[in-house]
Amino acid sequence: MYVVDEIGNVSTSSVTSRQRLNGDAFKVMQLKPRYPLAGQWNYTWWHGYSVPLSNYLRVNRNHHALRVPFIGSIVGSASQNEEIPLTAINTYNTAVSKYELRITLPEGATNVDVRVPFDVDSIRQMPQSYYFDSSGRTVVVVEHANVAPSAVDAHVLVTYDYSMLSLWQKPLVIAFVVFALFALTSLGSRMQLGLAAKPALTAKKTQ
């Protein structure tokens, strides 16, 4: 998990493991801004986290279906305790004035379709390249303003096709680059780019 704002990493944030009354375990990321917030003040940040893909992705041959939460539960609390009480976590009381969700699909994904259970301001797809990408990846961007706390139960469904050939696309590109560098290095070591000295001519005496 990470939390960053316009300055950089927010070191005042913390992550704790909690447990509900029914025994379900979960994690809480508690964010404390760099400065106290007064009335009508705003604070902008970006946070992210990694989860097991098997919990959200279903695969049927080349067809993939990804179902992710539209927004995580955000709870505002004026408590100065190190941990937010469990009763406060279960009350989703925070709205978001401007929200953007980005989903980066693997390189080679085609026939991308995005479904949201309610109307949003915009859904767009844009290309983005990472290291050793040859054709780039598709990034799904969902934007919506004035997100109510009730949206925490909504999910975004992204379906796309991803073939086995696309799975090997990046390893093949890396192998080709390594082979090309090796070939160029081998060729360069055999070439003589400097000016060679002309051998001196020796005359033989004849009797």
GROMACS .gro file of C-alpha atoms in nm:
model
  207
    1MET     CA    1   0.000   0.000   0.000
    2TYR     CA    2   0.114   0.354  -0.065
    3VAL     CA    3  -0.017   0.707  -0.010
    4VAL     CA    4   0.121   1.008  -0.197
    5ASP     CA    5   0.013   1.368  -0.239
    6GLU     CA    6   0.137   1.657  -0.450
    7ILE     CA    7   0.460   1.675  -0.246
    8GLY     CA    8   0.546   1.307  -0.229
    9ASN     CA    9   0.507   1.010   0.003
   10VAL     CA   10   0.286   1.070   0.307
   11SER     CA   11   0.483   0.916   0.594
   12THR     CA   12   0.210   0.986   0.850
   13SER     CA   13  -0.008   0.710   0.703
   14SER     CA   14  -0.021   0.363   0.857
   15VAL     CA   15  -0.166   0.020   0.778
   16THR     CA   16  -0.311  -0.207   1.047
   17SER     CA   17  -0.478  -0.549   1.042
   18ARG     CA   18  -0.824  -0.560   1.192
   19GLN     CA   19  -1.098  -0.818   1.240
   20ARG     CA   20  -1.475  -0.781   1.221
   21LEU     CA   21  -1.717  -0.929   1.471
   22ASN     CA   22  -1.794  -1.218   1.235
   23GLY     CA   23  -1.426  -1.310   1.218
   24ASP     CA   24  -1.344  -1.164   0.873
   25ALA     CA   25  -0.995  -1.015   0.863
   26PHE     CA   26  -0.922  -0.697   0.672
   27LYS     CA   27  -0.667  -0.416   0.657
   28VAL     CA   28  -0.717  -0.050   0.736
   29MET     CA   29  -0.504   0.220   0.578
   30GLN     CA   30  -0.520   0.522   0.807
   31LEU     CA   31  -0.425   0.851   0.647
   32LYS     CA   32  -0.326   1.160   0.843
   33PRO     CA   33  -0.271   1.471   0.629
   34ARG     CA   34   0.046   1.672   0.662
   35TYR     CA   35  -0.145   1.959   0.819
   36PRO     CA   36  -0.467   1.995   1.022
   37LEU     CA   37  -0.780   2.048   0.812
   38ALA     CA   38  -1.016   2.328   0.901
   39GLY     CA   39  -1.370   2.377   0.771
   40GLN     CA   40  -1.408   2.384   0.391
   41TRP     CA   41  -1.043   2.284   0.344
   42ASN     CA   42  -0.957   2.020   0.086
   43TYR     CA   43  -0.678   1.765   0.075
   44THR     CA   44  -0.580   1.579  -0.242
   45TRP     CA   45  -0.399   1.245  -0.236
   46TRP     CA   46  -0.352   0.925  -0.434
   47HIS     CA   47  -0.340   0.581  -0.277
   48GLY     CA   48  -0.295   0.231  -0.413
   49TYR     CA   49  -0.254  -0.126  -0.302
   50SER     CA   50  -0.181  -0.475  -0.436
   51VAL     CA   51  -0.419  -0.770  -0.403
   52PRO     CA   52  -0.420  -1.130  -0.534
   53LEU     CA   53  -0.546  -1.122  -0.892
   54SER     CA   54  -0.728  -1.454  -0.854
   55ASN     CA   55  -0.986  -1.288  -0.627
   56TYR     CA   56  -1.101  -1.051  -0.902
   57LEU     CA   57  -1.023  -1.215  -1.238
   58ARG     CA   58  -1.211  -1.496  -1.411
   59VAL     CA   59  -1.065  -1.665  -1.721
   60ASN     CA   60  -1.244  -1.869  -1.986
   61ARG     CA   61  -0.984  -1.959  -2.250
   62ASN     CA   62  -0.894  -1.627  -2.414
   63HIS     CA   63  -1.182  -1.433  -2.256
   64HIS     CA   64  -1.107  -1.252  -1.929
   65ALA     CA   65  -1.350  -1.081  -1.690
   66LEU     CA   66  -1.211  -0.845  -1.425
   67ARG     CA   67  -1.445  -0.728  -1.147
   68VAL     CA   68  -1.304  -0.462  -0.914
   69PRO     CA   69  -1.465  -0.227  -0.657
   70PHE     CA   70  -1.552   0.113  -0.795
   71ILE     CA   71  -1.415   0.285  -0.484
   72GLY     CA   72  -1.285   0.166  -0.150
   73SER     CA   73  -1.458   0.262   0.172
   74ILE     CA   74  -1.333   0.599   0.297
   75VAL     CA   75  -1.418   0.694   0.654
   76GLY     CA   76  -1.363   1.040   0.797
   77SER     CA   77  -1.304   1.059   1.168
   78ALA     CA   78  -1.202   1.337   1.406
   79SER     CA   79  -1.056   1.085   1.649
   80GLN     CA   80  -0.694   1.143   1.747
   81ASN     CA   81  -0.643   0.778   1.844
   82GLU     CA   82  -0.380   0.569   1.672
   83GLU     CA   83  -0.653   0.337   1.538
   84ILE     CA   84  -1.001   0.428   1.416
   85PRO     CA   85  -1.270   0.243   1.615
   86LEU     CA   86  -1.438  -0.049   1.441
   87THR     CA   87  -1.779   0.117   1.475
   88ALA     CA   88  -1.652   0.416   1.276
   89ILE     CA   89  -1.508   0.195   1.001
   90ASN     CA   90  -1.848   0.039   0.934
   91THR     CA   91  -2.009   0.383   0.878
   92TYR     CA   92  -1.923   0.506   0.529
   93ASN     CA   93  -1.964   0.879   0.576
   94THR     CA   94  -1.724   1.037   0.327
   95ALA     CA   95  -1.810   1.163  -0.022
   96VAL     CA   96  -1.553   1.235  -0.292
   97SER     CA   97  -1.583   1.550  -0.502
   98LYS     CA   98  -1.366   1.426  -0.791
   99TYR     CA   99  -1.277   1.060  -0.834
  100GLU     CA  100  -1.072   0.881  -1.098
  101LEU     CA  101  -1.027   0.505  -1.129
  102ARG     CA  102  -0.752   0.366  -1.352
  103ILE     CA  103  -0.730   0.000  -1.455
  104THR     CA  104  -0.420  -0.103  -1.650
  105LEU     CA  105  -0.472  -0.410  -1.865
  106PRO     CA  106  -0.191  -0.638  -1.986
  107GLU     CA  107  -0.020  -0.570  -2.315
  108GLY     CA  108  -0.208  -0.732  -2.602
  109ALA     CA  109  -0.557  -0.707  -2.452
  110THR     CA  110  -0.825  -0.657  -2.718
  111ASN     CA  111  -1.203  -0.614  -2.738
  112VAL     CA  112  -1.211  -0.418  -2.413
  113ASP     CA  113  -1.556  -0.353  -2.269
  114VAL     CA  114  -1.628  -0.157  -1.948
  115ARG     CA  115  -1.952  -0.171  -1.749
  116VAL     CA  116  -2.044   0.042  -1.448
  117PRO     CA  117  -2.374  -0.011  -1.260
  118PHE     CA  118  -2.458   0.360  -1.272
  119ASP     CA  119  -2.399   0.659  -1.497
  120VAL     CA  120  -2.056   0.819  -1.467
  121ASP     CA  121  -1.910   1.134  -1.616
  122SER     CA  122  -1.670   0.963  -1.854
  123ILE     CA  123  -1.522   0.626  -1.947
  124ARG     CA  124  -1.223   0.633  -2.178
  125GLN     CA  125  -0.936   0.414  -2.289
  126MET     CA  126  -0.586   0.540  -2.348
  127PRO     CA  127  -0.258   0.370  -2.445
  128GLN     CA  128   0.037   0.364  -2.209
  129SER     CA  129   0.378   0.202  -2.242
  130TYR     CA  130   0.595   0.046  -1.976
  131TYR     CA  131   0.941  -0.111  -1.984
  132PHE     CA  132   0.998  -0.348  -2.278
  133ASP     CA  133   0.645  -0.292  -2.413
  134SER     CA  134   0.628  -0.317  -2.791
  135SER     CA  135   0.266  -0.223  -2.862
  136GLY     CA  136   0.167  -0.054  -2.534
  137ARG     CA  137  -0.109  -0.132  -2.287
  138THR     CA  138  -0.470  -0.021  -2.259
  139VAL     CA  139  -0.558   0.186  -1.954
  140VAL     CA  140  -0.926   0.218  -1.863
  141VAL     CA  141  -1.004   0.551  -1.697
  142VAL     CA  142  -1.336   0.603  -1.517
  143GLU     CA  143  -1.407   0.956  -1.394
  144HIS     CA  144  -1.696   1.071  -1.180
  145ALA     CA  145  -1.771   1.374  -0.966
  146ASN     CA  146  -1.954   1.386  -0.633
  147VAL     CA  147  -1.926   1.017  -0.550
  148ALA     CA  148  -2.166   0.932  -0.266
  149PRO     CA  149  -2.067   0.697   0.019
  150SER     CA  150  -2.320   0.441  -0.109
  151ALA     CA  151  -2.098   0.380  -0.414
  152VAL     CA  152  -1.871   0.167  -0.198
  153ASP     CA  153  -2.085  -0.137  -0.283
  154ALA     CA  154  -2.058  -0.084  -0.662
  155HIS     CA  155  -1.821  -0.280  -0.885
  156VAL     CA  156  -1.670  -0.217  -1.227
  157LEU     CA  157  -1.667  -0.505  -1.476
  158VAL     CA  158  -1.399  -0.504  -1.746
  159THR     CA  159  -1.401  -0.779  -2.007
  160TYR     CA  160  -1.127  -0.831  -2.264
  161ASP     CA  161  -0.961  -1.094  -2.483
  162TYR     CA  162  -0.605  -1.200  -2.408
  163SER     CA  163  -0.446  -1.477  -2.612
  164MET     CA  164  -0.158  -1.706  -2.519
  165LEU     CA  165   0.054  -1.541  -2.789
  166SER     CA  166   0.014  -1.206  -2.612
  167LEU     CA  167   0.132  -1.369  -2.290
  168TRP     CA  168   0.465  -1.452  -2.455
  169GLN     CA  169   0.495  -1.117  -2.631
  170LYS     CA  170   0.710  -0.946  -2.367
  171PRO     CA  171   0.948  -1.242  -2.304
  172LEU     CA  172   1.004  -1.267  -2.680
  173VAL     CA  173   1.075  -0.894  -2.703
  174ILE     CA  174   1.325  -0.914  -2.415
  175ALA     CA  175   1.494  -1.218  -2.572
  176PHE     CA  176   1.520  -1.039  -2.906
  177VAL     CA  177   1.672  -0.726  -2.745
  178VAL     CA  178   1.929  -0.933  -2.551
  179PHE     CA  179   2.020  -1.129  -2.865
  180ALA     CA  180   2.051  -0.807  -3.069
  181LEU     CA  181   2.279  -0.647  -2.806
  182PHE     CA  182   2.493  -0.962  -2.795
  183ALA     CA  183   2.520  -0.969  -3.175
  184LEU     CA  184   2.614  -0.600  -3.194
  185THR     CA  185   2.873  -0.642  -2.919
  186SER     CA  186   3.024  -0.943  -3.092
  187LEU     CA  187   3.030  -0.761  -3.425
  188GLY     CA  188   3.182  -0.449  -3.271
  189SER     CA  189   3.464  -0.646  -3.109
  190ARG     CA  190   3.566  -0.786  -3.451
  191MET     CA  191   3.570  -0.450  -3.627
  192GLN     CA  192   3.884  -0.236  -3.635
  193LEU     CA  193   3.785   0.128  -3.651
  194GLY     CA  194   4.132   0.281  -3.594
  195LEU     CA  195   4.392   0.363  -3.860
  196ALA     CA  196   4.643   0.083  -3.890
  197ALA     CA  197   5.011   0.173  -3.941
  198LYS     CA  198   5.143   0.089  -4.286
  199PRO     CA  199   5.422  -0.174  -4.265
  200ALA     CA  200   5.767  -0.043  -4.358
  201LEU     CA  201   5.923  -0.169  -4.678
  202THR     CA  202   6.265  -0.336  -4.648
  203ALA     CA  203   6.504  -0.357  -4.941
  204LYS     CA  204   6.716  -0.664  -4.990
  205LYS     CA  205   7.077  -0.632  -5.102
  206THR     CA  206   7.181  -0.847  -5.390
  207GLN     CA  207   7.538  -0.946  -5.461
   0.00000   0.00000   0.00000
